[in-house]
Amino acid sequence: MVEQTAVTGLRRKLGNSDLELSPLGLGCWQFSKGSGMVGKFWPVLADEDILGIVRTSLEGGINWFDTAEVYGGGKSEEALAGALNALGDAARGAHVATKWWPIMRTSGNIPRTIDERLRRLKGWPIDLHQVHQPYSFSSATAEMNEMAKLAQQGKIRHVGVSNFSAARMREADKALRAHGLRLASNQVKYNLLDRRIEHNGVLETAKELGVAIIAYSPLEQGVLTGKFHSNPELVRGIAAGRKLSGSFKPAALARTRPLIDRLAELAGKYDASPSQVALNWLIHANGDTVFAIPGASKPKHAQENVHAMAFKLGSDELLELAELASRCAR
């Protein structure tokens, strides 16, 4: 069992916001109930399993949950809210982040869909509302102007973006400053095997502006758990969409094995698992800038997540893993 006292008090400020969040949140894409094209990426979870995942996350010190409009067309938002409401006082103080889907839309759709987001969330306030992708028929400035209006109306608390480039982050933050607001976060793919944001200006710009990075796919679709290295036959059983990742190819698994082996060695030192060590690297390698949102399709997965906050890798170990990962990713 995780020692709860080790993790429940761990909080850090999310970028330019006043939100005090755990370094790990729970990604809730898997709560999509198999609805819509995006929802079919995951198996359908029963309500009791979702309740157990949310309960375990909260008990382990996670105090925020990331969902989105496109996750099952609102089904994930509903499932998350239902679980939080069912937990009553145990969920008090929890924070919810969701996202507006911009593709084939204009910024004017943001105010038109906010009431639906709030309805799906069953009374839970939107602490962080994010633009899910940089692709829409409107500029980042136009989108931020609409988000600012929602914040001024009290319908959302803070504004974030997702998958934005360094330049688009700057544009978004500049637009929000005109309304007396700041950009809180940029949600991007980031893990030991995918460190593009370290080289394309996104991480550097985030640190300069005081914007938090929220890392999705923090375990590279499960590759960093080491289970596919131990048993390559498991690749056959994963969803077709996940198989598109080159990380599952035999050559890639062979190339990344030295990193997995070192994660396993450190896991033994910290009474942890390789995935917990990989998550720990993510939330400590850049000070307090990076948060991560691993998912969980079973309560035991949520238990795995929370233990990643119960220790801290040494500075030499953080550097060693970064260097080893760079060699393995080539």
Short mmCIF file of C-alpha atoms in Angstrom, two decimals:
data_model
loop_
_atom_site.label_atom_id
_atom_site.label_comp_id
_atom_site.label_asym_id
_atom_site.label_seq_id
_atom_site.Cartn_x
_atom_site.Cartn_y
_atom_site.Cartn_z
CA MET A 1 0.00 0.00 0.00
CA VAL A 2 1.12 3.58 -0.66
CA GLU A 3 1.95 5.56 2.45
CA GLN A 4 -0.66 8.27 2.13
CA THR A 5 1.20 10.72 4.34
CA ALA A 6 3.99 10.76 1.78
CA VAL A 7 1.85 12.09 -1.02
CA THR A 8 -1.34 13.79 0.13
CA GLY A 9 0.39 17.07 0.96
CA LEU A 10 2.32 17.31 -2.30
CA ARG A 11 1.03 20.32 -4.23
CA ARG A 12 2.41 22.89 -6.63
CA LYS A 13 0.98 25.93 -8.38
CA LEU A 14 -0.23 25.32 -11.92
CA GLY A 15 1.71 27.89 -13.91
CA ASN A 16 0.26 31.40 -13.72
CA SER A 17 -2.93 30.24 -12.01
CA ASP A 18 -3.81 30.07 -8.32
CA LEU A 19 -4.60 26.36 -8.54
CA GLU A 20 -2.60 24.22 -6.12
CA LEU A 21 -2.47 20.82 -7.77
CA SER A 22 -0.77 17.49 -7.26
CA PRO A 23 2.09 16.92 -9.74
CA LEU A 24 0.07 14.04 -11.17
CA GLY A 25 -3.53 14.38 -12.27
CA LEU A 26 -5.70 11.63 -13.71
CA GLY A 27 -6.25 11.60 -17.45
CA CYS A 28 -9.87 10.58 -18.12
CA TRP A 29 -9.95 9.76 -21.84
CA GLN A 30 -10.63 6.14 -20.87
CA PHE A 31 -13.96 7.16 -19.29
CA SER A 32 -15.42 7.75 -22.78
CA LYS A 33 -17.77 4.74 -22.55
CA GLY A 34 -16.77 3.63 -26.05
CA SER A 35 -18.73 6.53 -27.52
CA GLY A 36 -17.62 8.21 -30.73
CA MET A 37 -14.53 7.56 -32.76
CA VAL A 38 -12.17 8.78 -30.03
CA GLY A 39 -13.98 6.78 -27.35
CA LYS A 40 -13.30 3.50 -29.14
CA PHE A 41 -9.62 3.83 -28.32
CA TRP A 42 -10.39 2.29 -24.90
CA PRO A 43 -12.61 -0.55 -23.62
CA VAL A 44 -15.90 0.46 -22.01
CA LEU A 45 -15.47 0.83 -18.25
CA ALA A 46 -18.26 0.05 -15.80
CA ASP A 47 -19.41 2.83 -13.48
CA GLU A 48 -18.14 0.91 -10.45
CA ASP A 49 -14.67 0.67 -11.99
CA ILE A 50 -14.64 4.40 -12.73
CA LEU A 51 -15.72 5.08 -9.15
CA GLY A 52 -12.90 2.89 -7.86
CA ILE A 53 -10.32 4.60 -10.07
CA VAL A 54 -11.40 8.08 -8.95
CA ARG A 55 -11.56 7.04 -5.30
CA THR A 56 -8.10 5.46 -5.38
CA SER A 57 -6.66 8.53 -7.10
CA LEU A 58 -8.10 10.87 -4.48
CA GLU A 59 -6.99 8.68 -1.58
CA GLY A 60 -3.48 8.62 -3.03
CA GLY A 61 -3.16 12.41 -3.18
CA ILE A 62 -4.27 13.23 -6.73
CA ASN A 63 -6.58 16.25 -6.56
CA TRP A 64 -7.36 17.01 -10.22
CA PHE A 65 -8.83 15.29 -13.24
CA ASP A 66 -8.41 16.07 -16.93
CA THR A 67 -11.22 15.33 -19.37
CA ALA A 68 -12.49 16.80 -22.66
CA GLU A 69 -15.53 17.42 -24.79
CA VAL A 70 -14.25 15.04 -27.48
CA TYR A 71 -13.79 12.14 -25.04
CA GLY A 72 -16.97 10.30 -25.91
CA GLY A 73 -18.77 13.52 -26.82
CA GLY A 74 -19.08 14.45 -23.14
CA LYS A 75 -19.42 10.89 -21.78
CA SER A 76 -16.09 11.15 -19.98
CA GLU A 77 -17.12 14.42 -18.34
CA GLU A 78 -20.38 12.80 -17.19
CA ALA A 79 -18.69 9.67 -15.86
CA LEU A 80 -16.08 11.68 -13.97
CA ALA A 81 -18.68 14.00 -12.45
CA GLY A 82 -20.86 11.06 -11.49
CA ALA A 83 -17.98 9.44 -9.63
CA LEU A 84 -16.98 12.66 -7.88
CA ASN A 85 -20.56 13.29 -6.79
CA ALA A 86 -20.93 9.72 -5.54
CA LEU A 87 -17.82 10.12 -3.38
CA GLY A 88 -19.26 13.13 -1.56
CA ASP A 89 -16.91 14.60 1.04
CA ALA A 90 -14.05 12.40 -0.17
CA ALA A 91 -14.01 14.44 -3.39
CA ARG A 92 -14.17 17.82 -1.70
CA GLY A 93 -11.47 20.10 -3.08
CA ALA A 94 -11.04 18.15 -6.31
CA HIS A 95 -10.41 20.18 -9.46
CA VAL A 96 -11.65 19.52 -12.99
CA ALA A 97 -9.97 20.46 -16.25
CA THR A 98 -11.74 19.99 -19.57
CA LYS A 99 -11.17 21.00 -23.20
CA TRP A 100 -13.05 22.59 -26.09
CA TRP A 101 -12.71 20.80 -29.44
CA PRO A 102 -11.76 23.38 -32.10
CA ILE A 103 -11.49 21.39 -35.34
CA MET A 104 -13.98 22.56 -38.03
CA ARG A 105 -15.19 25.28 -35.63
CA THR A 106 -14.65 28.97 -34.96
CA SER A 107 -13.98 30.71 -31.66
CA GLY A 108 -17.66 31.65 -31.52
CA ASN A 109 -18.40 28.02 -30.69
CA ILE A 110 -16.63 28.35 -27.32
CA PRO A 111 -19.43 30.33 -25.60
CA ARG A 112 -22.08 28.30 -27.41
CA THR A 113 -20.84 25.02 -25.92
CA ILE A 114 -19.82 26.06 -22.40
CA ASP A 115 -23.24 25.42 -20.88
CA GLU A 116 -23.17 21.89 -22.28
CA ARG A 117 -19.77 21.34 -20.66
CA LEU A 118 -21.15 22.52 -17.33
CA ARG A 119 -24.26 20.35 -17.73
CA ARG A 120 -22.16 17.28 -18.41
CA LEU A 121 -20.05 18.04 -15.34
CA LYS A 122 -23.14 17.99 -13.10
CA GLY A 123 -22.31 20.99 -10.96
CA TRP A 124 -18.53 20.64 -10.92
CA PRO A 125 -16.87 23.95 -11.86
CA ILE A 126 -14.37 24.13 -14.69
CA ASP A 127 -11.12 25.11 -13.00
CA LEU A 128 -9.17 24.91 -16.25
CA HIS A 129 -10.71 25.18 -19.73
CA GLN A 130 -8.35 24.35 -22.56
CA VAL A 131 -8.34 24.66 -26.34
CA HIS A 132 -7.70 21.03 -27.29
CA GLN A 133 -5.84 21.58 -30.58
CA PRO A 134 -4.26 24.51 -32.45
CA TYR A 135 -6.41 23.84 -35.51
CA SER A 136 -9.62 25.84 -35.94
CA PHE A 137 -11.07 28.44 -38.27
CA SER A 138 -10.04 31.17 -35.80
CA SER A 139 -6.80 32.60 -34.49
CA ALA A 140 -5.44 31.88 -31.04
CA THR A 141 -6.19 35.50 -30.18
CA ALA A 142 -9.86 35.12 -31.08
CA GLU A 143 -10.08 31.91 -29.04
CA MET A 144 -8.46 33.53 -26.00
CA ASN A 145 -10.80 36.53 -26.25
CA GLU A 146 -13.75 34.16 -25.95
CA MET A 147 -12.14 32.23 -23.12
CA ALA A 148 -11.48 35.49 -21.29
CA LYS A 149 -15.18 36.38 -21.52
CA LEU A 150 -16.08 33.03 -19.92
CA ALA A 151 -13.63 33.67 -17.10
CA GLN A 152 -15.08 37.14 -16.55
CA GLN A 153 -18.57 35.61 -16.45
CA GLY A 154 -17.43 33.09 -13.82
CA LYS A 155 -18.10 30.07 -16.04
CA ILE A 156 -14.46 28.99 -15.97
CA ARG A 157 -11.56 29.85 -13.66
CA HIS A 158 -8.43 29.55 -15.76
CA VAL A 159 -7.45 29.18 -19.41
CA GLY A 160 -5.12 26.60 -20.92
CA VAL A 161 -4.23 25.26 -24.34
CA SER A 162 -3.11 21.93 -25.75
CA ASN A 163 -0.64 21.00 -28.48
CA PHE A 164 0.28 24.66 -29.04
CA SER A 165 3.65 25.64 -30.51
CA ALA A 166 5.92 28.12 -28.76
CA ALA A 167 4.74 30.94 -31.04
CA ARG A 168 1.08 30.15 -30.55
CA MET A 169 1.59 29.98 -26.77
CA ARG A 170 3.02 33.49 -26.88
CA GLU A 171 0.07 34.71 -28.94
CA ALA A 172 -2.40 33.14 -26.50
CA ASP A 173 -0.71 34.59 -23.43
CA LYS A 174 -0.50 38.05 -25.03
CA ALA A 175 -4.21 37.97 -25.86
CA LEU A 176 -5.14 36.97 -22.31
CA ARG A 177 -2.93 39.69 -20.81
CA ALA A 178 -5.09 42.26 -22.59
CA HIS A 179 -7.95 41.02 -20.37
CA GLY A 180 -5.87 40.98 -17.18
CA LEU A 181 -5.44 37.20 -17.40
CA ARG A 182 -2.57 34.81 -18.10
CA LEU A 183 -2.19 31.51 -19.89
CA ALA A 184 -2.05 28.78 -17.25
CA SER A 185 -0.90 25.71 -19.15
CA ASN A 186 -0.07 23.95 -22.39
CA GLN A 187 -0.93 20.24 -22.56
CA VAL A 188 1.47 18.36 -24.83
CA LYS A 189 2.91 14.90 -25.36
CA TYR A 190 6.03 14.52 -23.23
CA ASN A 191 7.85 11.53 -21.75
CA LEU A 192 11.34 10.05 -21.54
CA LEU A 193 11.06 8.70 -25.09
CA ASP A 194 9.36 11.74 -26.64
CA ARG A 195 11.13 14.95 -25.67
CA ARG A 196 10.38 17.11 -28.70
CA ILE A 197 9.24 20.00 -26.50
CA GLU A 198 12.80 20.29 -25.19
CA HIS A 199 14.02 21.07 -28.71
CA ASN A 200 11.18 22.98 -30.43
CA GLY A 201 10.99 25.88 -27.99
CA VAL A 202 7.80 24.82 -26.20
CA LEU A 203 9.41 23.92 -22.86
CA GLU A 204 11.74 26.91 -22.93
CA THR A 205 8.86 29.28 -23.71
CA ALA A 206 6.70 27.74 -21.01
CA LYS A 207 9.39 28.37 -18.41
CA GLU A 208 9.90 31.92 -19.65
CA LEU A 209 6.18 32.76 -19.50
CA GLY A 210 5.48 30.85 -16.28
CA VAL A 211 3.15 28.47 -18.12
CA ALA A 212 2.79 24.92 -16.80
CA ILE A 213 3.35 21.94 -19.06
CA ILE A 214 0.77 19.16 -18.67
CA ALA A 215 2.29 15.99 -20.10
CA TYR A 216 -0.04 13.52 -21.75
CA SER A 217 1.03 10.01 -22.82
CA PRO A 218 3.61 10.16 -20.00
CA LEU A 219 4.42 6.46 -20.34
CA GLU A 220 4.57 6.42 -24.16
CA GLN A 221 1.37 4.36 -24.47
CA GLY A 222 2.65 1.89 -21.87
CA VAL A 223 6.09 1.28 -23.41
CA LEU A 224 7.84 2.78 -20.37
CA THR A 225 6.19 0.22 -18.06
CA GLY A 226 8.54 -2.38 -19.52
CA LYS A 227 5.77 -4.95 -19.96
CA PHE A 228 6.11 -5.03 -23.75
CA HIS A 229 9.85 -5.59 -23.43
CA SER A 230 9.27 -8.48 -21.02
CA ASN A 231 6.54 -10.00 -23.18
CA PRO A 232 6.44 -8.71 -26.78
CA GLU A 233 3.39 -10.90 -27.44
CA LEU A 234 1.35 -8.34 -25.49
CA VAL A 235 1.62 -5.98 -28.45
CA ARG A 236 -0.88 -8.17 -30.31
CA GLY A 237 -3.56 -7.44 -27.73
CA ILE A 238 -3.45 -3.64 -27.76
CA ALA A 239 -5.96 -1.46 -29.61
CA ALA A 240 -5.31 -0.90 -33.31
CA GLY A 241 -4.89 2.85 -32.81
CA ARG A 242 -2.08 2.34 -30.31
CA LYS A 243 -0.26 -0.06 -32.64
CA LEU A 244 0.35 2.85 -35.01
CA SER A 245 3.03 4.07 -32.62
CA GLY A 246 6.48 3.06 -33.81
CA SER A 247 7.48 2.49 -30.18
CA PHE A 248 5.91 -0.99 -30.28
CA LYS A 249 7.95 -2.26 -33.23
CA PRO A 250 10.51 -4.99 -32.36
CA ALA A 251 13.44 -2.78 -33.38
CA ALA A 252 12.20 0.07 -31.18
CA LEU A 253 11.70 -2.24 -28.20
CA ALA A 254 15.23 -3.55 -28.62
CA ARG A 255 16.65 -0.04 -28.89
CA THR A 256 14.89 1.18 -25.73
CA ARG A 257 15.67 -1.86 -23.59
CA PRO A 258 18.71 -0.26 -21.87
CA LEU A 259 16.44 2.52 -20.58
CA ILE A 260 13.85 0.03 -19.36
CA ASP A 261 16.56 -1.97 -17.60
CA ARG A 262 17.83 1.13 -15.81
CA LEU A 263 14.29 2.13 -14.83
CA ALA A 264 13.91 -1.35 -13.31
CA GLU A 265 17.17 -0.97 -11.36
CA LEU A 266 16.05 2.36 -9.92
CA ALA A 267 12.64 0.88 -9.20
CA GLY A 268 14.33 -1.64 -6.92
CA LYS A 269 16.13 1.14 -5.09
CA TYR A 270 12.95 3.12 -4.46
CA ASP A 271 10.57 0.19 -3.88
CA ALA A 272 8.71 1.27 -6.98
CA SER A 273 7.98 0.07 -10.53
CA PRO A 274 9.68 1.18 -13.76
CA SER A 275 6.60 3.19 -14.73
CA GLN A 276 6.64 4.99 -11.38
CA VAL A 277 10.28 5.91 -11.90
CA ALA A 278 9.47 7.22 -15.40
CA LEU A 279 6.64 9.35 -14.01
CA ASN A 280 8.84 10.59 -11.18
CA TRP A 281 11.44 11.73 -13.70
CA LEU A 282 8.75 13.61 -15.60
CA ILE A 283 7.46 15.61 -12.65
CA HIS A 284 10.90 16.48 -11.23
CA ALA A 285 13.29 16.88 -14.18
CA ASN A 286 12.16 20.47 -14.83
CA GLY A 287 11.49 21.81 -11.36
CA ASP A 288 7.79 22.49 -10.85
CA THR A 289 7.03 23.24 -14.50
CA VAL A 290 5.78 19.82 -15.60
CA PHE A 291 2.64 18.03 -14.45
CA ALA A 292 1.56 14.67 -15.88
CA ILE A 293 -1.77 12.97 -16.48
CA PRO A 294 -1.41 9.20 -16.66
CA GLY A 295 -4.66 7.35 -17.22
CA ALA A 296 -6.01 4.31 -15.39
CA SER A 297 -8.48 1.68 -16.59
CA LYS A 298 -8.46 -0.23 -13.29
CA PRO A 299 -8.14 0.90 -9.64
CA LYS A 300 -4.80 -0.92 -9.43
CA HIS A 301 -3.51 1.32 -12.23
CA ALA A 302 -4.52 4.37 -10.20
CA GLN A 303 -2.68 2.90 -7.21
CA GLU A 304 0.38 2.56 -9.44
CA ASN A 305 0.10 6.21 -10.46
CA VAL A 306 -0.06 7.68 -6.98
CA HIS A 307 3.04 5.88 -5.73
CA ALA A 308 5.05 7.79 -8.33
CA MET A 309 4.66 10.85 -6.08
CA ALA A 310 5.90 9.05 -2.94
CA PHE A 311 9.63 9.47 -3.63
CA LYS A 312 12.01 11.74 -5.55
CA LEU A 313 14.85 10.71 -7.81
CA GLY A 314 18.24 12.27 -7.09
CA SER A 315 19.52 15.03 -9.36
CA ASP A 316 22.22 12.73 -10.72
CA GLU A 317 19.60 10.07 -11.50
CA LEU A 318 17.39 12.60 -13.29
CA LEU A 319 20.33 13.59 -15.51
CA GLU A 320 21.39 9.99 -16.08
CA LEU A 321 17.91 8.96 -17.24
CA ALA A 322 17.69 11.96 -19.56
CA GLU A 323 21.02 11.11 -21.19
CA LEU A 324 20.23 7.39 -21.47
CA ALA A 325 16.80 8.11 -22.93
CA SER A 326 18.33 10.41 -25.53
CA ARG A 327 20.65 7.62 -26.67
CA CYS A 328 17.84 5.06 -26.75
CA ALA A 329 15.47 7.32 -28.69
CA ARG A 330 17.89 7.78 -31.60
#
